[in-house]
Amino acid sequence: MSDTHTAFSSGRKIGSGTLSAVAPAVKAALEAGESHVLIFNDESGQQVDLDLRGTLEEALARLVPPTTEPPRPQGRGRPKLGVMAREVTLLPSPSIPKSPRGSRTK
């Protein structure tokens, strides 16, 4: 998986590489007054947002991705949805008495 990104400012490329390599160029462009700075993931094409508040060192420290647990493998079969299966029948039950009009009532 690629971890490269490319930054653009007003239609021109200002940096390319890892986020830690692109962030200084982006911060410098923003501090120089550029207002239209975009960063894209080279593999997916998705736009990336960076928190560049504070000093460059503080911004680079925030670039460390959070550690996530690997997803748990799912068990076999259907997932448990919390619904209990019940037997349903359309046959008349002998325990329900008939009403005078012929239909059954409880």
PDB file of N, CA, C and O in Angstrom, residues 14-90:
ATOM      1  N   ILE A  14       3.112  21.569  -4.990  1.00  0.00           N
ATOM      2  CA  ILE A  14       4.059  22.154  -4.035  1.00  0.00           C
ATOM      3  C   ILE A  14       4.812  21.100  -3.235  1.00  0.00           C
ATOM      4  O   ILE A  14       5.763  21.429  -2.534  1.00  0.00           O
ATOM      5  N   GLY A  15       4.380  19.837  -3.302  1.00  0.00           N
ATOM      6  CA  GLY A  15       5.089  18.799  -2.575  1.00  0.00           C
ATOM      7  C   GLY A  15       4.532  17.434  -2.869  1.00  0.00           C
ATOM      8  O   GLY A  15       3.369  17.286  -3.236  1.00  0.00           O
ATOM      9  N   SER A  16       5.404  16.428  -2.720  1.00  0.00           N
ATOM     10  CA  SER A  16       4.981  15.053  -2.937  1.00  0.00           C
ATOM     11  C   SER A  16       5.832  14.147  -2.058  1.00  0.00           C
ATOM     12  O   SER A  16       7.017  14.418  -1.840  1.00  0.00           O
ATOM     13  N   GLY A  17       5.233  13.091  -1.544  1.00  0.00           N
ATOM     14  CA  GLY A  17       5.936  12.142  -0.687  1.00  0.00           C
ATOM     15  C   GLY A  17       5.059  11.734   0.476  1.00  0.00           C
ATOM     16  O   GLY A  17       3.833  11.808   0.401  1.00  0.00           O
ATOM     17  N   THR A  18       5.696  11.331   1.562  1.00  0.00           N
ATOM     18  CA  THR A  18       4.929  10.953   2.754  1.00  0.00           C
ATOM     19  C   THR A  18       4.310  12.210   3.352  1.00  0.00           C
ATOM     20  O   THR A  18       4.721  13.339   3.026  1.00  0.00           O
ATOM     21  N   LEU A  19       3.348  12.029   4.233  1.00  0.00           N
ATOM     22  CA  LEU A  19       2.707  13.189   4.858  1.00  0.00           C
ATOM     23  C   LEU A  19       3.713  14.026   5.627  1.00  0.00           C
ATOM     24  O   LEU A  19       3.626  15.256   5.631  1.00  0.00           O
ATOM     25  N   SER A  20       4.680  13.381   6.268  1.00  0.00           N
ATOM     26  CA  SER A  20       5.673  14.146   7.023  1.00  0.00           C
ATOM     27  C   SER A  20       6.596  14.944   6.097  1.00  0.00           C
ATOM     28  O   SER A  20       7.191  15.927   6.521  1.00  0.00           O
ATOM     29  N   ALA A  21       6.700  14.544   4.830  1.00  0.00           N
ATOM     30  CA  ALA A  21       7.492  15.305   3.864  1.00  0.00           C
ATOM     31  C   ALA A  21       6.665  16.403   3.196  1.00  0.00           C
ATOM     32  O   ALA A  21       7.204  17.447   2.809  1.00  0.00           O
ATOM     33  N   VAL A  22       5.369  16.178   3.066  1.00  0.00           N
ATOM     34  CA  VAL A  22       4.483  17.147   2.404  1.00  0.00           C
ATOM     35  C   VAL A  22       4.042  18.246   3.367  1.00  0.00           C
ATOM     36  O   VAL A  22       3.869  19.398   2.972  1.00  0.00           O
ATOM     37  N   ALA A  23       3.887  17.919   4.643  1.00  0.00           N
ATOM     38  CA  ALA A  23       3.369  18.872   5.623  1.00  0.00           C
ATOM     39  C   ALA A  23       4.185  20.164   5.714  1.00  0.00           C
ATOM     40  O   ALA A  23       3.594  21.251   5.771  1.00  0.00           O
ATOM     41  N   PRO A  24       5.537  20.120   5.723  1.00  0.00           N
ATOM     42  CA  PRO A  24       6.270  21.399   5.784  1.00  0.00           C
ATOM     43  C   PRO A  24       6.004  22.303   4.590  1.00  0.00           C
ATOM     44  O   PRO A  24       5.890  23.525   4.744  1.00  0.00           O
ATOM     45  N   ALA A  25       5.875  21.724   3.392  1.00  0.00           N
ATOM     46  CA  ALA A  25       5.600  22.539   2.203  1.00  0.00           C
ATOM     47  C   ALA A  25       4.201  23.148   2.284  1.00  0.00           C
ATOM     48  O   ALA A  25       4.001  24.309   1.911  1.00  0.00           O
ATOM     49  N   VAL A  26       3.257  22.375   2.791  1.00  0.00           N
ATOM     50  CA  VAL A  26       1.887  22.878   2.921  1.00  0.00           C
ATOM     51  C   VAL A  26       1.826  23.989   3.965  1.00  0.00           C
ATOM     52  O   VAL A  26       1.211  25.034   3.752  1.00  0.00           O
ATOM     53  N   LYS A  27       2.487  23.775   5.106  1.00  0.00           N
ATOM     54  CA  LYS A  27       2.488  24.793   6.164  1.00  0.00           C
ATOM     55  C   LYS A  27       3.156  26.068   5.670  1.00  0.00           C
ATOM     56  O   LYS A  27       2.659  27.170   5.933  1.00  0.00           O
ATOM     57  N   ALA A  28       4.257  25.938   4.922  1.00  0.00           N
ATOM     58  CA  ALA A  28       4.938  27.124   4.385  1.00  0.00           C
ATOM     59  C   ALA A  28       4.045  27.868   3.398  1.00  0.00           C
ATOM     60  O   ALA A  28       4.002  29.103   3.401  1.00  0.00           O
ATOM     61  N   ALA A  29       3.310  27.121   2.566  1.00  0.00           N
ATOM     62  CA  ALA A  29       2.409  27.765   1.608  1.00  0.00           C
ATOM     63  C   ALA A  29       1.278  28.496   2.326  1.00  0.00           C
ATOM     64  O   ALA A  29       0.909  29.615   1.948  1.00  0.00           O
ATOM     65  N   LEU A  30       0.732  27.890   3.371  1.00  0.00           N
ATOM     66  CA  LEU A  30      -0.344  28.542   4.118  1.00  0.00           C
ATOM     67  C   LEU A  30       0.161  29.784   4.846  1.00  0.00           C
ATOM     68  O   LEU A  30      -0.535  30.795   4.910  1.00  0.00           O
ATOM     69  N   GLU A  31       1.368  29.708   5.398  1.00  0.00           N
ATOM     70  CA  GLU A  31       1.929  30.864   6.090  1.00  0.00           C
ATOM     71  C   GLU A  31       2.302  31.980   5.116  1.00  0.00           C
ATOM     72  O   GLU A  31       2.360  33.148   5.495  1.00  0.00           O
ATOM     73  N   ALA A  32       2.541  31.625   3.842  1.00  0.00           N
ATOM     74  CA  ALA A  32       2.852  32.627   2.821  1.00  0.00           C
ATOM     75  C   ALA A  32       1.592  33.291   2.266  1.00  0.00           C
ATOM     76  O   ALA A  32       1.680  34.169   1.419  1.00  0.00           O
ATOM     77  N   GLY A  33       0.429  32.845   2.723  1.00  0.00           N
ATOM     78  CA  GLY A  33      -0.818  33.485   2.304  1.00  0.00           C
ATOM     79  C   GLY A  33      -1.616  32.709   1.286  1.00  0.00           C
ATOM     80  O   GLY A  33      -2.653  33.185   0.824  1.00  0.00           O
ATOM     81  N   GLU A  34      -1.149  31.535   0.889  1.00  0.00           N
ATOM     82  CA  GLU A  34      -1.931  30.705  -0.043  1.00  0.00           C
ATOM     83  C   GLU A  34      -3.204  30.254   0.663  1.00  0.00           C
ATOM     84  O   GLU A  34      -3.175  29.853   1.824  1.00  0.00           O
ATOM     85  N   SER A  35      -4.316  30.317  -0.041  1.00  0.00           N
ATOM     86  CA  SER A  35      -5.576  29.928   0.589  1.00  0.00           C
ATOM     87  C   SER A  35      -6.159  28.636   0.025  1.00  0.00           C
ATOM     88  O   SER A  35      -6.974  27.998   0.666  1.00  0.00           O
ATOM     89  N   HIS A  36      -5.739  28.245  -1.159  1.00  0.00           N
ATOM     90  CA  HIS A  36      -6.276  27.053  -1.795  1.00  0.00           C
ATOM     91  C   HIS A  36      -5.202  25.975  -1.862  1.00  0.00           C
ATOM     92  O   HIS A  36      -4.539  25.814  -2.886  1.00  0.00           O
ATOM     93  N   VAL A  37      -5.036  25.261  -0.762  1.00  0.00           N
ATOM     94  CA  VAL A  37      -4.044  24.192  -0.698  1.00  0.00           C
ATOM     95  C   VAL A  37      -4.800  22.883  -0.510  1.00  0.00           C
ATOM     96  O   VAL A  37      -5.626  22.744   0.385  1.00  0.00           O
ATOM     97  N   LEU A  38      -4.538  21.923  -1.397  1.00  0.00           N
ATOM     98  CA  LEU A  38      -5.184  20.620  -1.331  1.00  0.00           C
ATOM     99  C   LEU A  38      -4.127  19.525  -1.283  1.00  0.00           C
ATOM    100  O   LEU A  38      -3.106  19.607  -1.958  1.00  0.00           O
ATOM    101  N   ILE A  39      -4.406  18.484  -0.494  1.00  0.00           N
ATOM    102  CA  ILE A  39      -3.507  17.338  -0.380  1.00  0.00           C
ATOM    103  C   ILE A  39      -4.306  16.097  -0.767  1.00  0.00           C
ATOM    104  O   ILE A  39      -5.429  15.905  -0.293  1.00  0.00           O
ATOM    105  N   PHE A  40      -3.713  15.269  -1.629  1.00  0.00           N
ATOM    106  CA  PHE A  40      -4.390  14.065  -2.089  1.00  0.00           C
ATOM    107  C   PHE A  40      -3.546  12.831  -1.808  1.00  0.00           C
ATOM    108  O   PHE A  40      -2.317  12.873  -1.932  1.00  0.00           O
ATOM    109  N   ASN A  41      -4.209  11.737  -1.475  1.00  0.00           N
ATOM    110  CA  ASN A  41      -3.558  10.441  -1.349  1.00  0.00           C
ATOM    111  C   ASN A  41      -3.307   9.944  -2.762  1.00  0.00           C
ATOM    112  O   ASN A  41      -4.234   9.878  -3.571  1.00  0.00           O
ATOM    113  N   ASP A  42      -2.062   9.585  -3.086  1.00  0.00           N
ATOM    114  CA  ASP A  42      -1.728   9.190  -4.458  1.00  0.00           C
ATOM    115  C   ASP A  42      -2.383   7.880  -4.864  1.00  0.00           C
ATOM    116  O   ASP A  42      -2.684   7.674  -6.035  1.00  0.00           O
ATOM    117  N   GLU A  43      -2.613   6.992  -3.926  1.00  0.00           N
ATOM    118  CA  GLU A  43      -3.185   5.690  -4.270  1.00  0.00           C
ATOM    119  C   GLU A  43      -4.693   5.759  -4.479  1.00  0.00           C
ATOM    120  O   GLU A  43      -5.219   5.263  -5.458  1.00  0.00           O
ATOM    121  N   SER A  44      -5.396   6.411  -3.553  1.00  0.00           N
ATOM    122  CA  SER A  44      -6.860   6.410  -3.619  1.00  0.00           C
ATOM    123  C   SER A  44      -7.432   7.663  -4.283  1.00  0.00           C
ATOM    124  O   SER A  44      -8.581   7.667  -4.703  1.00  0.00           O
ATOM    125  N   GLY A  45      -6.659   8.739  -4.314  1.00  0.00           N
ATOM    126  CA  GLY A  45      -7.167   9.990  -4.870  1.00  0.00           C
ATOM    127  C   GLY A  45      -8.008  10.782  -3.895  1.00  0.00           C
ATOM    128  O   GLY A  45      -8.519  11.844  -4.237  1.00  0.00           O
ATOM    129  N   GLN A  46      -8.155  10.287  -2.672  1.00  0.00           N
ATOM    130  CA  GLN A  46      -8.973  10.993  -1.684  1.00  0.00           C
ATOM    131  C   GLN A  46      -8.226  12.212  -1.155  1.00  0.00           C
ATOM    132  O   GLN A  46      -7.009  12.197  -1.001  1.00  0.00           O
ATOM    133  N   GLN A  47      -8.998  13.246  -0.847  1.00  0.00           N
ATOM    134  CA  GLN A  47      -8.420  14.448  -0.270  1.00  0.00           C
ATOM    135  C   GLN A  47      -8.095  14.176   1.192  1.00  0.00           C
ATOM    136  O   GLN A  47      -8.837  13.494   1.888  1.00  0.00           O
ATOM    137  N   VAL A  48      -6.970  14.717   1.650  1.00  0.00           N
ATOM    138  CA  VAL A  48      -6.505  14.501   3.015  1.00  0.00           C
ATOM    139  C   VAL A  48      -6.471  15.843   3.732  1.00  0.00           C
ATOM    140  O   VAL A  48      -6.035  16.846   3.163  1.00  0.00           O
ATOM    141  N   ASP A  49      -6.944  15.856   4.972  1.00  0.00           N
ATOM    142  CA  ASP A  49      -6.896  17.066   5.792  1.00  0.00           C
ATOM    143  C   ASP A  49      -5.794  16.919   6.826  1.00  0.00           C
ATOM    144  O   ASP A  49      -5.658  15.858   7.448  1.00  0.00           O
ATOM    145  N   LEU A  50      -5.037  17.970   7.031  1.00  0.00           N
ATOM    146  CA  LEU A  50      -3.979  17.971   8.039  1.00  0.00           C
ATOM    147  C   LEU A  50      -4.262  19.056   9.055  1.00  0.00           C
ATOM    148  O   LEU A  50      -4.736  20.143   8.710  1.00  0.00           O
ATOM    149  N   ASP A  51      -3.942  18.765  10.303  1.00  0.00           N
ATOM    150  CA  ASP A  51      -4.047  19.749  11.373  1.00  0.00           C
ATOM    151  C   ASP A  51      -2.675  20.399  11.512  1.00  0.00           C
ATOM    152  O   ASP A  51      -1.767  19.816  12.087  1.00  0.00           O
ATOM    153  N   LEU A  52      -2.506  21.594  10.953  1.00  0.00           N
ATOM    154  CA  LEU A  52      -1.207  22.255  10.926  1.00  0.00           C
ATOM    155  C   LEU A  52      -1.122  23.411  11.921  1.00  0.00           C
ATOM    156  O   LEU A  52      -0.289  24.307  11.776  1.00  0.00           O
ATOM    157  N   ARG A  53      -1.954  23.377  12.948  1.00  0.00           N
ATOM    158  CA  ARG A  53      -1.905  24.431  13.967  1.00  0.00           C
ATOM    159  C   ARG A  53      -0.608  24.314  14.760  1.00  0.00           C
ATOM    160  O   ARG A  53      -0.040  23.242  14.900  1.00  0.00           O
ATOM    161  N   GLY A  54      -0.153  25.409  15.300  1.00  0.00           N
ATOM    162  CA  GLY A  54       1.045  25.403  16.134  1.00  0.00           C
ATOM    163  C   GLY A  54       2.311  25.379  15.308  1.00  0.00           C
ATOM    164  O   GLY A  54       2.329  25.740  14.126  1.00  0.00           O
ATOM    165  N   THR A  55       3.381  24.915  15.937  1.00  0.00           N
ATOM    166  CA  THR A  55       4.667  24.855  15.248  1.00  0.00           C
ATOM    167  C   THR A  55       4.687  23.659  14.303  1.00  0.00           C
ATOM    168  O   THR A  55       3.841  22.768  14.386  1.00  0.00           O
ATOM    169  N   LEU A  56       5.683  23.632  13.434  1.00  0.00           N
ATOM    170  CA  LEU A  56       5.830  22.514  12.505  1.00  0.00           C
ATOM    171  C   LEU A  56       6.052  21.211  13.260  1.00  0.00           C
ATOM    172  O   LEU A  56       5.511  20.171  12.891  1.00  0.00           O
ATOM    173  N   GLU A  57       6.828  21.254  14.332  1.00  0.00           N
ATOM    174  CA  GLU A  57       7.088  20.045  15.124  1.00  0.00           C
ATOM    175  C   GLU A  57       5.800  19.503  15.744  1.00  0.00           C
ATOM    176  O   GLU A  57       5.583  18.298  15.787  1.00  0.00           O
ATOM    177  N   GLU A  58       4.946  20.406  16.232  1.00  0.00           N
ATOM    178  CA  GLU A  58       3.665  19.970  16.811  1.00  0.00           C
ATOM    179  C   GLU A  58       2.774  19.354  15.735  1.00  0.00           C
ATOM    180  O   GLU A  58       2.113  18.347  15.969  1.00  0.00           O
ATOM    181  N   ALA A  59       2.768  19.962  14.566  1.00  0.00           N
ATOM    182  CA  ALA A  59       1.949  19.439  13.465  1.00  0.00           C
ATOM    183  C   ALA A  59       2.453  18.071  13.019  1.00  0.00           C
ATOM    184  O   ALA A  59       1.659  17.161  12.764  1.00  0.00           O
ATOM    185  N   LEU A  60       3.769  17.908  12.947  1.00  0.00           N
ATOM    186  CA  LEU A  60       4.331  16.609  12.550  1.00  0.00           C
ATOM    187  C   LEU A  60       4.065  15.537  13.595  1.00  0.00           C
ATOM    188  O   LEU A  60       3.863  14.369  13.263  1.00  0.00           O
ATOM    189  N   ALA A  61       4.037  15.919  14.856  1.00  0.00           N
ATOM    190  CA  ALA A  61       3.744  14.958  15.921  1.00  0.00           C
ATOM    191  C   ALA A  61       2.311  14.438  15.819  1.00  0.00           C
ATOM    192  O   ALA A  61       2.032  13.298  16.188  1.00  0.00           O
ATOM    193  N   ARG A  62       1.397  15.272  15.311  1.00  0.00           N
ATOM    194  CA  ARG A  62      -0.003  14.845  15.166  1.00  0.00           C
ATOM    195  C   ARG A  62      -0.209  13.949  13.954  1.00  0.00           C
ATOM    196  O   ARG A  62      -1.281  13.365  13.782  1.00  0.00           O
ATOM    197  N   LEU A  63       0.781  13.818  13.083  1.00  0.00           N
ATOM    198  CA  LEU A  63       0.633  12.999  11.882  1.00  0.00           C
ATOM    199  C   LEU A  63       0.749  11.509  12.159  1.00  0.00           C
ATOM    200  O   LEU A  63       0.424  10.704  11.302  1.00  0.00           O
ATOM    201  N   VAL A  64       1.208  11.137  13.342  1.00  0.00           N
ATOM    202  CA  VAL A  64       1.343   9.718  13.671  1.00  0.00           C
ATOM    203  C   VAL A  64      -0.052   9.112  13.693  1.00  0.00           C
ATOM    204  O   VAL A  64      -0.922   9.572  14.434  1.00  0.00           O
ATOM    205  N   PRO A  65      -0.301   8.098  12.858  1.00  0.00           N
ATOM    206  CA  PRO A  65      -1.647   7.530  12.805  1.00  0.00           C
ATOM    207  C   PRO A  65      -1.967   6.789  14.103  1.00  0.00           C
ATOM    208  O   PRO A  65      -1.087   6.173  14.710  1.00  0.00           O
ATOM    209  N   PRO A  66      -3.218   6.845  14.546  1.00  0.00           N
ATOM    210  CA  PRO A  66      -3.600   6.116  15.753  1.00  0.00           C
ATOM    211  C   PRO A  66      -3.534   4.612  15.494  1.00  0.00           C
ATOM    212  O   PRO A  66      -3.837   4.145  14.400  1.00  0.00           O
ATOM    213  N   THR A  67      -3.112   3.894  16.496  1.00  0.00           N
ATOM    214  CA  THR A  67      -3.057   2.439  16.345  1.00  0.00           C
ATOM    215  C   THR A  67      -4.462   1.880  16.476  1.00  0.00           C
ATOM    216  O   THR A  67      -5.227   2.292  17.350  1.00  0.00           O
ATOM    217  N   THR A  68      -4.783   0.992  15.607  1.00  0.00           N
ATOM    218  CA  THR A  68      -6.109   0.381  15.647  1.00  0.00           C
ATOM    219  C   THR A  68      -5.947  -1.119  15.775  1.00  0.00           C
ATOM    220  O   THR A  68      -4.980  -1.700  15.297  1.00  0.00           O
ATOM    221  N   GLU A  69      -6.902  -1.720  16.435  1.00  0.00           N
ATOM    222  CA  GLU A  69      -6.906  -3.169  16.571  1.00  0.00           C
ATOM    223  C   GLU A  69      -7.271  -3.789  15.233  1.00  0.00           C
ATOM    224  O   GLU A  69      -8.098  -3.244  14.506  1.00  0.00           O
ATOM    225  N   PRO A  70      -6.687  -4.926  14.911  1.00  0.00           N
ATOM    226  CA  PRO A  70      -7.145  -5.607  13.700  1.00  0.00           C
ATOM    227  C   PRO A  70      -8.575  -6.083  13.909  1.00  0.00           C
ATOM    228  O   PRO A  70      -8.974  -6.412  15.026  1.00  0.00           O
ATOM    229  N   PRO A  71      -9.387  -6.079  12.876  1.00  0.00           N
ATOM    230  CA  PRO A  71     -10.786  -6.500  13.051  1.00  0.00           C
ATOM    231  C   PRO A  71     -10.860  -7.958  13.474  1.00  0.00           C
ATOM    232  O   PRO A  71     -10.074  -8.791  13.049  1.00  0.00           O
ATOM    233  N   ARG A  72     -11.818  -8.230  14.355  1.00  0.00           N
ATOM    234  CA  ARG A  72     -12.011  -9.602  14.826  1.00  0.00           C
ATOM    235  C   ARG A  72     -12.574 -10.448  13.703  1.00  0.00           C
ATOM    236  O   ARG A  72     -13.467 -10.007  12.974  1.00  0.00           O
ATOM    237  N   PRO A  73     -12.078 -11.665  13.565  1.00  0.00           N
ATOM    238  CA  PRO A  73     -12.664 -12.532  12.543  1.00  0.00           C
ATOM    239  C   PRO A  73     -14.077 -12.925  12.963  1.00  0.00           C
ATOM    240  O   PRO A  73     -14.335 -13.188  14.133  1.00  0.00           O
ATOM    241  N   GLN A  74     -14.970 -12.917  12.011  1.00  0.00           N
ATOM    242  CA  GLN A  74     -16.348 -13.259  12.314  1.00  0.00           C
ATOM    243  C   GLN A  74     -16.503 -14.764  12.367  1.00  0.00           C
ATOM    244  O   GLN A  74     -15.800 -15.502  11.676  1.00  0.00           O
ATOM    245  N   GLY A  75     -17.424 -15.211  13.188  1.00  0.00           N
ATOM    246  CA  GLY A  75     -17.693 -16.635  13.308  1.00  0.00           C
ATOM    247  C   GLY A  75     -18.458 -17.151  12.107  1.00  0.00           C
ATOM    248  O   GLY A  75     -18.870 -16.409  11.218  1.00  0.00           O
ATOM    249  N   ARG A  76     -18.633 -18.441  12.105  1.00  0.00           N
ATOM    250  CA  ARG A  76     -19.361 -19.054  10.999  1.00  0.00           C
ATOM    251  C   ARG A  76     -20.857 -18.831  11.144  1.00  0.00           C
ATOM    252  O   ARG A  76     -21.359 -18.610  12.225  1.00  0.00           O
ATOM    253  N   GLY A  77     -21.538 -18.942  10.036  1.00  0.00           N
ATOM    254  CA  GLY A  77     -22.998 -18.907  10.052  1.00  0.00           C
ATOM    255  C   GLY A  77     -23.566 -17.508  10.064  1.00  0.00           C
ATOM    256  O   GLY A  77     -22.877 -16.519   9.859  1.00  0.00           O
ATOM    257  N   ARG A  78     -24.839 -17.462  10.332  1.00  0.00           N
ATOM    258  CA  ARG A  78     -25.549 -16.192  10.336  1.00  0.00           C
ATOM    259  C   ARG A  78     -25.221 -15.402  11.585  1.00  0.00           C
ATOM    260  O   ARG A  78     -25.013 -15.960  12.655  1.00  0.00           O
ATOM    261  N   PRO A  79     -25.206 -14.076  11.496  1.00  0.00           N
ATOM    262  CA  PRO A  79     -24.925 -13.274  12.684  1.00  0.00           C
ATOM    263  C   PRO A  79     -26.105 -13.311  13.648  1.00  0.00           C
ATOM    264  O   PRO A  79     -27.264 -13.470  13.251  1.00  0.00           O
ATOM    265  N   LYS A  80     -25.822 -13.165  14.910  1.00  0.00           N
ATOM    266  CA  LYS A  80     -26.868 -13.115  15.930  1.00  0.00           C
ATOM    267  C   LYS A  80     -27.470 -11.718  15.920  1.00  0.00           C
ATOM    268  O   LYS A  80     -26.779 -10.725  16.103  1.00  0.00           O
ATOM    269  N   LEU A  81     -28.751 -11.645  15.683  1.00  0.00           N
ATOM    270  CA  LEU A  81     -29.416 -10.355  15.595  1.00  0.00           C
ATOM    271  C   LEU A  81     -30.299 -10.066  16.797  1.00  0.00           C
ATOM    272  O   LEU A  81     -30.970  -9.054  16.838  1.00  0.00           O
ATOM    273  N   GLY A  82     -30.324 -10.967  17.748  1.00  0.00           N
ATOM    274  CA  GLY A  82     -31.133 -10.746  18.936  1.00  0.00           C
ATOM    275  C   GLY A  82     -32.593 -11.096  18.741  1.00  0.00           C
ATOM    276  O   GLY A  82     -33.433 -10.755  19.555  1.00  0.00           O
ATOM    277  N   VAL A  83     -32.941 -11.772  17.669  1.00  0.00           N
ATOM    278  CA  VAL A  83     -34.318 -12.153  17.399  1.00  0.00           C
ATOM    279  C   VAL A  83     -34.413 -13.664  17.537  1.00  0.00           C
ATOM    280  O   VAL A  83     -33.640 -14.400  16.937  1.00  0.00           O
ATOM    281  N   MET A  84     -35.340 -14.099  18.339  1.00  0.00           N
ATOM    282  CA  MET A  84     -35.532 -15.531  18.541  1.00  0.00           C
ATOM    283  C   MET A  84     -36.501 -16.051  17.483  1.00  0.00           C
ATOM    284  O   MET A  84     -37.557 -15.463  17.256  1.00  0.00           O
ATOM    285  N   ALA A  85     -36.143 -17.146  16.856  1.00  0.00           N
ATOM    286  CA  ALA A  85     -37.021 -17.752  15.860  1.00  0.00           C
ATOM    287  C   ALA A  85     -38.175 -18.447  16.569  1.00  0.00           C
ATOM    288  O   ALA A  85     -38.000 -19.075  17.604  1.00  0.00           O
ATOM    289  N   ARG A  86     -39.351 -18.335  16.016  1.00  0.00           N
ATOM    290  CA  ARG A  86     -40.531 -18.989  16.565  1.00  0.00           C
ATOM    291  C   ARG A  86     -41.241 -19.727  15.455  1.00  0.00           C
ATOM    292  O   ARG A  86     -41.208 -19.314  14.305  1.00  0.00           O
ATOM    293  N   GLU A  87     -41.915 -20.767  15.842  1.00  0.00           N
ATOM    294  CA  GLU A  87     -42.683 -21.519  14.868  1.00  0.00           C
ATOM    295  C   GLU A  87     -43.985 -20.779  14.617  1.00  0.00           C
ATOM    296  O   GLU A  87     -44.683 -20.377  15.540  1.00  0.00           O
ATOM    297  N   VAL A  88     -44.315 -20.594  13.364  1.00  0.00           N
ATOM    298  CA  VAL A  88     -45.540 -19.906  12.995  1.00  0.00           C
ATOM    299  C   VAL A  88     -46.363 -20.862  12.155  1.00  0.00           C
ATOM    300  O   VAL A  88     -45.860 -21.493  11.230  1.00  0.00           O
ATOM    301  N   THR A  89     -47.615 -20.949  12.504  1.00  0.00           N
ATOM    302  CA  THR A  89     -48.497 -21.818  11.735  1.00  0.00           C
ATOM    303  C   THR A  89     -49.767 -21.071  11.388  1.00  0.00           C
ATOM    304  O   THR A  89     -50.209 -20.197  12.138  1.00  0.00           O
ATOM    305  N   LEU A  90     -50.340 -21.428  10.269  1.00  0.00           N
ATOM    306  CA  LEU A  90     -51.597 -20.810   9.854  1.00  0.00           C
ATOM    307  C   LEU A  90     -52.773 -21.750  10.105  1.00  0.00           C
ATOM    308  O   LEU A  90     -53.909 -21.420   9.784  1.00  0.00           O
TER     309      LEU A  90
END
